[in-house]
CSV table of C-alpha atoms and ligand atoms in Angstrom, one decimal:
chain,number,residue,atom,x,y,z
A,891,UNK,CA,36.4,15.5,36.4
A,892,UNK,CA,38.6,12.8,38.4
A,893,UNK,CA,40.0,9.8,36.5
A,894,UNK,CA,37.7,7.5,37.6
A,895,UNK,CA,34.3,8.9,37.1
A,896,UNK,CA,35.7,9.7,33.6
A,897,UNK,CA,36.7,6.0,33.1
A,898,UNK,CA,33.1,5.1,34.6
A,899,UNK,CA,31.9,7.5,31.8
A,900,UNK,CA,33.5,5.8,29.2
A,901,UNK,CA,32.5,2.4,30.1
A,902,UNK,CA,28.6,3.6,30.3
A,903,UNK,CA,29.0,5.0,26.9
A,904,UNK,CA,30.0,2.2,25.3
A,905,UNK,CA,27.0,0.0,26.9
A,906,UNK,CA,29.0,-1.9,29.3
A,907,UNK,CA,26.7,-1.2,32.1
A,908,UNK,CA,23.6,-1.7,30.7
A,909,UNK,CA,21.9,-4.1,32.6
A,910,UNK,CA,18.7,-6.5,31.0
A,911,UNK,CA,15.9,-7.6,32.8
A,912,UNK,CA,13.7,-10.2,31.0
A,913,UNK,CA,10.2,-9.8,32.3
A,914,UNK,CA,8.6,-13.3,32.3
A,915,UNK,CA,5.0,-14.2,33.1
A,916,UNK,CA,3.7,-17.5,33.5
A,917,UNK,CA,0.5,-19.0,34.2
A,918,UNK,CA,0.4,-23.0,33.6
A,919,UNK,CA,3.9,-23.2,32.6
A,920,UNK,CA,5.7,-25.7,33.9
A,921,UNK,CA,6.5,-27.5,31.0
A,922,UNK,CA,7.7,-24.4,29.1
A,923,UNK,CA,9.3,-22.4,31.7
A,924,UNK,CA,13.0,-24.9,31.7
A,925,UNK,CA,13.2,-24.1,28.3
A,926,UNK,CA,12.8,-20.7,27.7
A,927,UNK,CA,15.1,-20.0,30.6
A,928,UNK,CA,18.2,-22.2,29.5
A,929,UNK,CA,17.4,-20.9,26.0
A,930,UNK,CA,18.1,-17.2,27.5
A,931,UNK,CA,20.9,-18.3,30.0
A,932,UNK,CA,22.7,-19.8,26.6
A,933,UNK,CA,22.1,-16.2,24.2
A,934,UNK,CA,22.6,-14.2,27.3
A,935,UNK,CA,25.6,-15.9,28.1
A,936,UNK,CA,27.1,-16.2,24.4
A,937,UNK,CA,26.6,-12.5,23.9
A,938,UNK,CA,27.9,-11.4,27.1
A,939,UNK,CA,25.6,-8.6,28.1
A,940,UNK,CA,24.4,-8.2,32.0
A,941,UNK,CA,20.7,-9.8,32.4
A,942,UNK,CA,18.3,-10.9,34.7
A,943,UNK,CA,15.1,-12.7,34.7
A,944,UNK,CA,12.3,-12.1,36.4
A,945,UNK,CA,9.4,-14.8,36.7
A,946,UNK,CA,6.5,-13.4,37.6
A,947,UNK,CA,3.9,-16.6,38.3
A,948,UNK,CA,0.3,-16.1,39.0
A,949,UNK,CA,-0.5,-19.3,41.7
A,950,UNK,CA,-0.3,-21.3,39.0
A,951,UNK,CA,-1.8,-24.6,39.4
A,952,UNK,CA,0.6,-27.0,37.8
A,953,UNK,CA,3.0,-26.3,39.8
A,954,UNK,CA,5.0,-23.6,37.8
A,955,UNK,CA,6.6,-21.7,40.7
A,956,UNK,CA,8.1,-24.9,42.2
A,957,UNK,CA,9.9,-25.4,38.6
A,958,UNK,CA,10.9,-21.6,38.5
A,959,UNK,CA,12.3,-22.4,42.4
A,960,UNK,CA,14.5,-25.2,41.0
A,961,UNK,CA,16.0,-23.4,38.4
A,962,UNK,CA,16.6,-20.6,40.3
A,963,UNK,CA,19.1,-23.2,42.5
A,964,UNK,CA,20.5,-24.0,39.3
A,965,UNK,CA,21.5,-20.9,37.7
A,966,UNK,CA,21.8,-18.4,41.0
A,967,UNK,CA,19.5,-16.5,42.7
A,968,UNK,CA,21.1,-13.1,41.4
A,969,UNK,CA,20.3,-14.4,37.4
A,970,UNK,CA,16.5,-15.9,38.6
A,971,UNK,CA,14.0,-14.0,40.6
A,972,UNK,CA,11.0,-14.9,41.6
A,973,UNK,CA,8.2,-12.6,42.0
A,974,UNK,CA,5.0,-14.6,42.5
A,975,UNK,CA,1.3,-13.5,43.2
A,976,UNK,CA,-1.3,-15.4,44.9
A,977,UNK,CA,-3.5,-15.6,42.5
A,978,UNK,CA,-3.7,-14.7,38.2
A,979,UNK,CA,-4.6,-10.7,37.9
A,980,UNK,CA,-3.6,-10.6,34.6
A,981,UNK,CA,-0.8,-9.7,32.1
A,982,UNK,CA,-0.6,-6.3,32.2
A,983,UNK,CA,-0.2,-5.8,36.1
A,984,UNK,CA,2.1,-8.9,36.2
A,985,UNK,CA,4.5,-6.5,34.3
A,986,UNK,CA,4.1,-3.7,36.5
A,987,UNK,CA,4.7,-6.0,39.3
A,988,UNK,CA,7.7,-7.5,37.9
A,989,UNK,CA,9.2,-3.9,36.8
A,990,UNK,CA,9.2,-3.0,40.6
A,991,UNK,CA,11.7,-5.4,41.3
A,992,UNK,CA,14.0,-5.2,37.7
A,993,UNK,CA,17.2,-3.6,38.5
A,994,UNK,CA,18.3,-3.3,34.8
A,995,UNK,CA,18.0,-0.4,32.8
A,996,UNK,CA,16.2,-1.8,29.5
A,997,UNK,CA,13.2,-4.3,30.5
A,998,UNK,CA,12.7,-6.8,28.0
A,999,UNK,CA,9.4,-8.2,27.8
A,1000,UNK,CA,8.5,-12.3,26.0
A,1001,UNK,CA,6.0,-14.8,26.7
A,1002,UNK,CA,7.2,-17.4,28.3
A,1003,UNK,CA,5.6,-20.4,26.4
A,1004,UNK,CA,8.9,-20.8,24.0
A,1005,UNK,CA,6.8,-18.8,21.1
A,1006,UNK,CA,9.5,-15.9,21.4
A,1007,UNK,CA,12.7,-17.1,20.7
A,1008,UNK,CA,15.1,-15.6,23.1
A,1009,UNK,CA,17.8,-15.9,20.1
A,1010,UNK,CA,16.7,-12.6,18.8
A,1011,UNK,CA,17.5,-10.8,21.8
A,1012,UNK,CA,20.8,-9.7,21.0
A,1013,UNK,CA,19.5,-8.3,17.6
A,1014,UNK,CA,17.3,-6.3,19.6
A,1015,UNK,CA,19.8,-5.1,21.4
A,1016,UNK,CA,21.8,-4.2,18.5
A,1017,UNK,CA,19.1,-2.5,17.2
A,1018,UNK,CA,18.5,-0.7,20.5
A,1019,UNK,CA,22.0,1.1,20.1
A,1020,UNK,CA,22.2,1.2,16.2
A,1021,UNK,CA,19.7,3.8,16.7
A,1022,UNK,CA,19.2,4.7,20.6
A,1023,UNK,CA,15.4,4.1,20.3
A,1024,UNK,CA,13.1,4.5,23.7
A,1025,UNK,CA,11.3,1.1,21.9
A,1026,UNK,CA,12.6,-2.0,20.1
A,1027,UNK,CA,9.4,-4.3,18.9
A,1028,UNK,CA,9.6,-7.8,17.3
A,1029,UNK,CA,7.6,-8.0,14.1
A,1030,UNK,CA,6.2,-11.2,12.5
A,1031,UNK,CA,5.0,-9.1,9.1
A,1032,UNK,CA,7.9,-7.5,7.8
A,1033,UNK,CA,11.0,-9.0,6.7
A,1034,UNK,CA,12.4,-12.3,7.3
A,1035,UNK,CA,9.4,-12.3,10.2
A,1036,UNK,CA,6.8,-14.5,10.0
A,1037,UNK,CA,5.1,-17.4,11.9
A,1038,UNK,CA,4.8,-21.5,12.4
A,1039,UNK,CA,1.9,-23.6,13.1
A,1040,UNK,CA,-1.0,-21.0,11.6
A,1041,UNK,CA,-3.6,-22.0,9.1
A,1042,UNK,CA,-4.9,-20.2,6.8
A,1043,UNK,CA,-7.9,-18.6,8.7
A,1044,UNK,CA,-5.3,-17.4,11.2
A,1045,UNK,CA,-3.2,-15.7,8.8
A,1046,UNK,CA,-6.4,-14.0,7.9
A,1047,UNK,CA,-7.3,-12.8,10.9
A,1048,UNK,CA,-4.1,-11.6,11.9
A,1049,UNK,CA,-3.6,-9.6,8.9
A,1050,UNK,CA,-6.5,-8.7,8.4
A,1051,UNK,CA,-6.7,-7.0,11.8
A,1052,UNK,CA,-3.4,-5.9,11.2
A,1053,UNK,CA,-4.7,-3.7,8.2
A,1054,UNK,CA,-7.3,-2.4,9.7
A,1055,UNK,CA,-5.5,-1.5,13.2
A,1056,UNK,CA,-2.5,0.1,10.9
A,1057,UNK,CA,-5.5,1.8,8.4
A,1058,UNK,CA,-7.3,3.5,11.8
A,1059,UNK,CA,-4.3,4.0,13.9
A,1060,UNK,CA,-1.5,4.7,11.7
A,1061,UNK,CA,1.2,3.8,14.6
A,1062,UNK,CA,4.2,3.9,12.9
A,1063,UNK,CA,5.4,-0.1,14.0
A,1064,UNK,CA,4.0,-2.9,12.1
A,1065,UNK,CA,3.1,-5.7,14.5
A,1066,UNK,CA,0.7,-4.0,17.6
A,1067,UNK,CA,-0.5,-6.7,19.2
A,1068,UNK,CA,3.0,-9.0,19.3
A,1069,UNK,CA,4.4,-8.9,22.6
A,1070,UNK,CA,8.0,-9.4,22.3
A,1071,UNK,CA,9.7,-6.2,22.9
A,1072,UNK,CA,12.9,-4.1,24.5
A,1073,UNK,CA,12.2,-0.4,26.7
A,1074,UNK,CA,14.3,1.6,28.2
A,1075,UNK,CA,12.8,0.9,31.6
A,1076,UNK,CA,11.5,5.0,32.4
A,1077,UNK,CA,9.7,4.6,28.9
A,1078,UNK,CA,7.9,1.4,30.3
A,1079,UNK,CA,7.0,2.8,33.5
A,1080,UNK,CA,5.7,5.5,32.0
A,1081,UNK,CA,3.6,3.8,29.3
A,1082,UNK,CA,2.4,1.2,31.7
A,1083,UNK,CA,0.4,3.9,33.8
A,1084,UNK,CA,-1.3,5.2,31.0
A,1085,UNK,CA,-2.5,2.4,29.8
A,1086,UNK,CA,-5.7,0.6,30.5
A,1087,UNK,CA,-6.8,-2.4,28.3
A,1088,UNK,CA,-6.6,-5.5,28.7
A,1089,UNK,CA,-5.2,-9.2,26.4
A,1090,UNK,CA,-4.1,-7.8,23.0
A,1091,UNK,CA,-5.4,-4.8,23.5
A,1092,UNK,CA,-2.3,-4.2,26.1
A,1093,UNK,CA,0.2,-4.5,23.2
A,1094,UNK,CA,-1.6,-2.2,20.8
A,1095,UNK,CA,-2.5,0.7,23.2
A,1096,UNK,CA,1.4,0.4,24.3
A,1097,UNK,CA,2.8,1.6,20.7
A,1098,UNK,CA,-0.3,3.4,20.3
A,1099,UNK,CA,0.7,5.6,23.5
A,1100,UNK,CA,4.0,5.4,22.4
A,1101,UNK,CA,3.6,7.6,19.4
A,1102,UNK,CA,2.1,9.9,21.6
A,1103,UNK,CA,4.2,10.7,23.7
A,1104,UNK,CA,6.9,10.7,20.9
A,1105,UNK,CA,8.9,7.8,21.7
A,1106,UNK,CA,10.9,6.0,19.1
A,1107,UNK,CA,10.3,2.5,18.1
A,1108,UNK,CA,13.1,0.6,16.2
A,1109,UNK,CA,11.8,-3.1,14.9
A,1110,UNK,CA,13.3,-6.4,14.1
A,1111,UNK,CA,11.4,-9.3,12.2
A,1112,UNK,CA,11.0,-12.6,14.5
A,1113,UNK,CA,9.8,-15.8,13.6
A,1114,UNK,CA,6.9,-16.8,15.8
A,1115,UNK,CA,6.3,-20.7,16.5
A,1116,UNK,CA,3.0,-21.3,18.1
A,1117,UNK,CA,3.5,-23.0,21.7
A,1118,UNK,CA,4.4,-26.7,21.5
A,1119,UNK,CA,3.4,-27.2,24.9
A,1120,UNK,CA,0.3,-25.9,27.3
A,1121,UNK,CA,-2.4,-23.8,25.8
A,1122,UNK,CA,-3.2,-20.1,25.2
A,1123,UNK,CA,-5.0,-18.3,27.7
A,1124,UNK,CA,-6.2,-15.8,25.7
A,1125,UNK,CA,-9.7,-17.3,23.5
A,1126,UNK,CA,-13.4,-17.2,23.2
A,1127,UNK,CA,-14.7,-13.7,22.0
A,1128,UNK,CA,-11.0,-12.9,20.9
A,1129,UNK,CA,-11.8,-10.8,17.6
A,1130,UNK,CA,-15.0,-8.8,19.7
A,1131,UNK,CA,-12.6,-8.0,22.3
A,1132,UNK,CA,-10.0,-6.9,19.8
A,1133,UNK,CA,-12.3,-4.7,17.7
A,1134,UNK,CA,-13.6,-2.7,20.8
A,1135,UNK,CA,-10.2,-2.5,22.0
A,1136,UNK,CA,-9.1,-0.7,18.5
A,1137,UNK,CA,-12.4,1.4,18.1
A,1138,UNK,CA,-11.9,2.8,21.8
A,1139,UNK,CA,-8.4,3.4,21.0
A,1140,UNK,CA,-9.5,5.3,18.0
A,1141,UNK,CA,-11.9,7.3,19.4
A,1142,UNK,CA,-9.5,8.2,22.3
A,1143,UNK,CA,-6.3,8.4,21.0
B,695,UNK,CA,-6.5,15.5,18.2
B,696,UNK,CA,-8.0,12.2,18.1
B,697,UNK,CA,-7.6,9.6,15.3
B,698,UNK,CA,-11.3,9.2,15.0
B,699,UNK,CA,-11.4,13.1,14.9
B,700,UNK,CA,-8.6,13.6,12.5
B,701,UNK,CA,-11.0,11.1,10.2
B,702,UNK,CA,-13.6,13.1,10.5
B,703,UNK,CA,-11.6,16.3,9.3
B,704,UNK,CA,-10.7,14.6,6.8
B,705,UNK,CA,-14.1,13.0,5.6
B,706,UNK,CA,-16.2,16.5,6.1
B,707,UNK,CA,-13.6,18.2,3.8
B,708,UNK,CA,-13.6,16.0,1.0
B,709,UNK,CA,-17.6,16.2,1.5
B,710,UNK,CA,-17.8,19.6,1.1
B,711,UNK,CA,-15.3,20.2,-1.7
B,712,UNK,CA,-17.7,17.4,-3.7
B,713,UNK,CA,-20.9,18.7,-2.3
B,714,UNK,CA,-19.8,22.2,-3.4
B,715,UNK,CA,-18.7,20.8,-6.9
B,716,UNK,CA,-21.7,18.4,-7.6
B,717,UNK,CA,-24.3,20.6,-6.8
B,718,UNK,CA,-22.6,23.9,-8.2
B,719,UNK,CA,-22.7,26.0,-4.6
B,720,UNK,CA,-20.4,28.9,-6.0
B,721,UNK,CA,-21.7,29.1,-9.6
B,722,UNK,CA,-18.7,27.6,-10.9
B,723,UNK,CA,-20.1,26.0,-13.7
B,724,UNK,CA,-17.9,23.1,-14.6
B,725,UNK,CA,-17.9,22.1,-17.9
B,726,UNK,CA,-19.8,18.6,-18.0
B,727,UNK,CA,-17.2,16.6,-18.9
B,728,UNK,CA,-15.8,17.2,-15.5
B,729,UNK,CA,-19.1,17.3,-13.4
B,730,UNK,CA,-19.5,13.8,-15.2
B,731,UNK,CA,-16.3,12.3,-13.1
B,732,UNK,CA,-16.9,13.9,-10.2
B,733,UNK,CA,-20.5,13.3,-9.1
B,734,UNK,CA,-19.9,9.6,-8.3
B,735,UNK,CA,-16.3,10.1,-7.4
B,736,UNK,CA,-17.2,8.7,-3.9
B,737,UNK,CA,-18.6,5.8,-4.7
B,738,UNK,CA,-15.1,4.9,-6.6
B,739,UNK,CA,-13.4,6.0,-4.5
B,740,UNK,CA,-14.7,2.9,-1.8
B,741,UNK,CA,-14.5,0.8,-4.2
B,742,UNK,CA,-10.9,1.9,-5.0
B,743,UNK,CA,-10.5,1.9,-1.4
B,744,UNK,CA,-12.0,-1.4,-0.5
B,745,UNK,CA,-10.3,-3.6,-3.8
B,746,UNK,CA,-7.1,-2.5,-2.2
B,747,UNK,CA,-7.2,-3.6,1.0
B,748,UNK,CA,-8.7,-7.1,-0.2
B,749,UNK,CA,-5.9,-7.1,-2.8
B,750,UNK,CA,-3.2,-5.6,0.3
B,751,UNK,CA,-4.9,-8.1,3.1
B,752,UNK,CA,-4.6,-11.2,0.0
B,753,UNK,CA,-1.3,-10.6,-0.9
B,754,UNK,CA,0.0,-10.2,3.2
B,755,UNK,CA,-1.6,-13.5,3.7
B,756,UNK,CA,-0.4,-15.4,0.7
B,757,UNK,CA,3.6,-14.3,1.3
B,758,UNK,CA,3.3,-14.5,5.5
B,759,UNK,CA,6.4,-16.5,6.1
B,760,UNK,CA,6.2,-20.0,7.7
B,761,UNK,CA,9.1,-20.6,9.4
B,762,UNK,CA,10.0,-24.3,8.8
B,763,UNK,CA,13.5,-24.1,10.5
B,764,UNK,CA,12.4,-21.7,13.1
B,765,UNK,CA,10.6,-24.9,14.3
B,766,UNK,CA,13.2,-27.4,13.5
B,767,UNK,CA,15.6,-25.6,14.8
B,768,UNK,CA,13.3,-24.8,18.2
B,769,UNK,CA,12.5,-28.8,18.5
B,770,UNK,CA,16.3,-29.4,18.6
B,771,UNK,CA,17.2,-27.1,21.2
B,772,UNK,CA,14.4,-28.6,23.1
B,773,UNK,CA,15.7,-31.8,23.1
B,774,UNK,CA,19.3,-30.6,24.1
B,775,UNK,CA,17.8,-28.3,26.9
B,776,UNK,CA,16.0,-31.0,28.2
B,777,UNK,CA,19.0,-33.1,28.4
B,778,UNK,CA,21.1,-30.3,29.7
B,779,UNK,CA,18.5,-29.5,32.1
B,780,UNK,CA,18.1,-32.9,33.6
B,781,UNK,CA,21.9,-33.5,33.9
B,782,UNK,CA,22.2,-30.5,36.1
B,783,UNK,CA,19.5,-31.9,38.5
B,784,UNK,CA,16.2,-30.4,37.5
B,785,UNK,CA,13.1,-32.6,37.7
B,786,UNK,CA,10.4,-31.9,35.0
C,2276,GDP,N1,1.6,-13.9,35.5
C,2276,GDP,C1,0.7,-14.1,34.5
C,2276,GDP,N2,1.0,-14.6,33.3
C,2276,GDP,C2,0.1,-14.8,32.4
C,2276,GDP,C3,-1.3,-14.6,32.6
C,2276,GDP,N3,-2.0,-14.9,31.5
C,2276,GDP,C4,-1.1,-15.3,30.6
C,2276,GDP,N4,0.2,-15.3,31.1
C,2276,GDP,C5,1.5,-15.6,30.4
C,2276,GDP,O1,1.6,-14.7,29.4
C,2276,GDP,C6,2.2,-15.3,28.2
C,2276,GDP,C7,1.3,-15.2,27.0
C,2276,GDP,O2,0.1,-15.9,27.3
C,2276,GDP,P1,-0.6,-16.8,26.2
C,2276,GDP,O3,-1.6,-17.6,26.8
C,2276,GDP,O4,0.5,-17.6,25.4
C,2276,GDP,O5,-1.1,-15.7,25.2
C,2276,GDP,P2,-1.2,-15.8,23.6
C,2276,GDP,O6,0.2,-16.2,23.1
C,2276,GDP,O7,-1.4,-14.4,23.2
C,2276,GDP,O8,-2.2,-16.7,23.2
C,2276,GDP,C8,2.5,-16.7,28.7
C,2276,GDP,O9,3.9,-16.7,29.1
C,2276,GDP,C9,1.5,-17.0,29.8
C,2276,GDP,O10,2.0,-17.9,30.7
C,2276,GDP,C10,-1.6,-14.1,33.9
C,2276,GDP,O11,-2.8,-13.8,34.2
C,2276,GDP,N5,-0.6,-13.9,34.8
C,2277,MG,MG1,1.4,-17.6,23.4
């Protein structure tokens, strides 16, 4: 082995190649969008590791893309890239789409409406290493996790769909339907073609897959604030959805 | 194997075991004292079952954290991103 490729060993070895690329999908975000990028340009930057972020907008109609277009002049075009689609198709496509294009190794995955705090990031990538897991998942119900801006009939629902997805499924990660996690990016591409749901759904069937093909999920608690600005996309027959989501995924998986 | 199939492994076992003990399929006789517990041992079982997860489901919902700096903490770094932000030229 010649010097250098051992040196270039080394240096992978100790993780000082590993490159992150923040998956970020936006629909009506303009307001949000600023923020939740300088928030990862400051952690990123304090923390030193090698990142990207990738915006994947859906034709949003407020304008969203022309935002993402500004800050991408202020911050480089090598840490901002902009992967738009004409119109919205949906979450889970929007992060196939946006994976095409991530030249990291890890893929992180957040919503982009501020209620994932990019502060955590770096414990999840501390975690990642602590215990080389294929799967790093924020959890809002263990731990110092937990949540802002939910009444009581929120809390309910959550947990009590929580129970009952953990009772049926027996996944082995406590929060299945949060979206704010780290893969190593062959793990992602792989899950992403299996699965097949759709809104929450997406999140659960991801773990649920997860198990089954053995991967290894490590999880740190995050404190989820509901959006400030903009509202949630996902609504209406929510809980109907959810439940036939979990009873296919029980019958199937 | 499924979940949903594991579940029913599971459930058709436990039937037969108390099917087989209740009404006395091998002639094993047990003495009445036992017999007594386990005829309606399903039924408590449920309601074993389903006092738990009220109780689990209760308790989760009474002790989920609210994170009161979390949000202060968020609503400051707003304000300073937003001023950050706008010095270096962007317009909201
Ligand atoms: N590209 C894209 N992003 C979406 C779409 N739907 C939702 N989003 C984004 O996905 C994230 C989560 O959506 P949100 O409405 O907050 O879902 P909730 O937090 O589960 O209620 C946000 O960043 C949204 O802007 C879509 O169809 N396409
Ligand atoms: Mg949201």
């Amino acid at each position: 082995m010649s010097v250098v490729s051992r040196r270039d060993k080394i240096r992978k070895d100790e993780g000082g190649q590993d490159k992150y690329s923040v998956l970020l999908p936006t629909y009506n975000e303009r307001e949000n969008l600023p923020l939740i990028v300088w928030l990862l340009v400051k952690y990123f930057g304090e923390s030193g590791f090698n990142y990207e972020i990738i915006i994947i907008d859906d034709g949003s109609p407020d304008g969203t893309l022309e935002v993402a277009q500004q800050l991408q002049k202020i911050y480089g075009s090598d840490k901002i890239l902009l992967r738009p689609r004409e119109k919205k198709l949906g979450l889970g496509t929007a992060y196939i789409h946006g994976m095409q294009h991530a030249s990291g190794n890890f893929i992180i995955i957040m919503d982009a409406d501020l209620s994932h705090h990019p502060k955590f990031i770096p414990q999840f990538i501390g975690k990642q290493k602590e215990g080389n897991f294929d799967i790093v998942s924020g959890t809002r119900y263990i731990g110092n996790g937990g949540v802002y801006g939910w009444d009581l009939k929120r809390k309910l629902i959550s947990r009590g769909a929580n129970y009952l997805s953990q009772v049926l499924l027996r996944p082995g990660a406590s929060d299945l339907t949060g979206s704010f996690r780290l893969y190593k990016k062959e793990v992602l591409q792989k899950l992403v073609t299996h699965c097949v749901s759709k809104g929450y759904v997406f999140q659960m069937e991801m773990i649920v897959r997860a198990r089954q093909f053995k991967y290894t999920i490590g999880e740190v608690p995050i404190s989820f604030v509901d959006r400030v600005y903009g509202e949630s996309k996902l609504g209406g027959n929510e809980i109907v959805s959810f439940l036939k989501g979990l009873l296919t995924l029980f019958a199937t998986t | 194997m499924t979940k949903l199939a594991e579940w029913l492994l599971g459930l058709t076992l436990l039937g037969g075991v108390w099917v087989t003990l209740t009404f006395n399929l091998l002639g094993l006789a047990l003495p009445r004292a036992c017999w007594e517990v386990v005829w309606p041992l399903p039924v408590y079982l449920l309601v074993v079952f389903g006092c738990y997860s009220l109780a689990t489901v209760g308790y989760r919902v009474a002790t989920f954290n609210d994170c009161e700096d979390a949000a202060r903490e968020l609503q400051a770094q707003i304000t300073e991103a937003k001023c950050d932000l706008k010095r270096r030229g962007l317009r909201f």
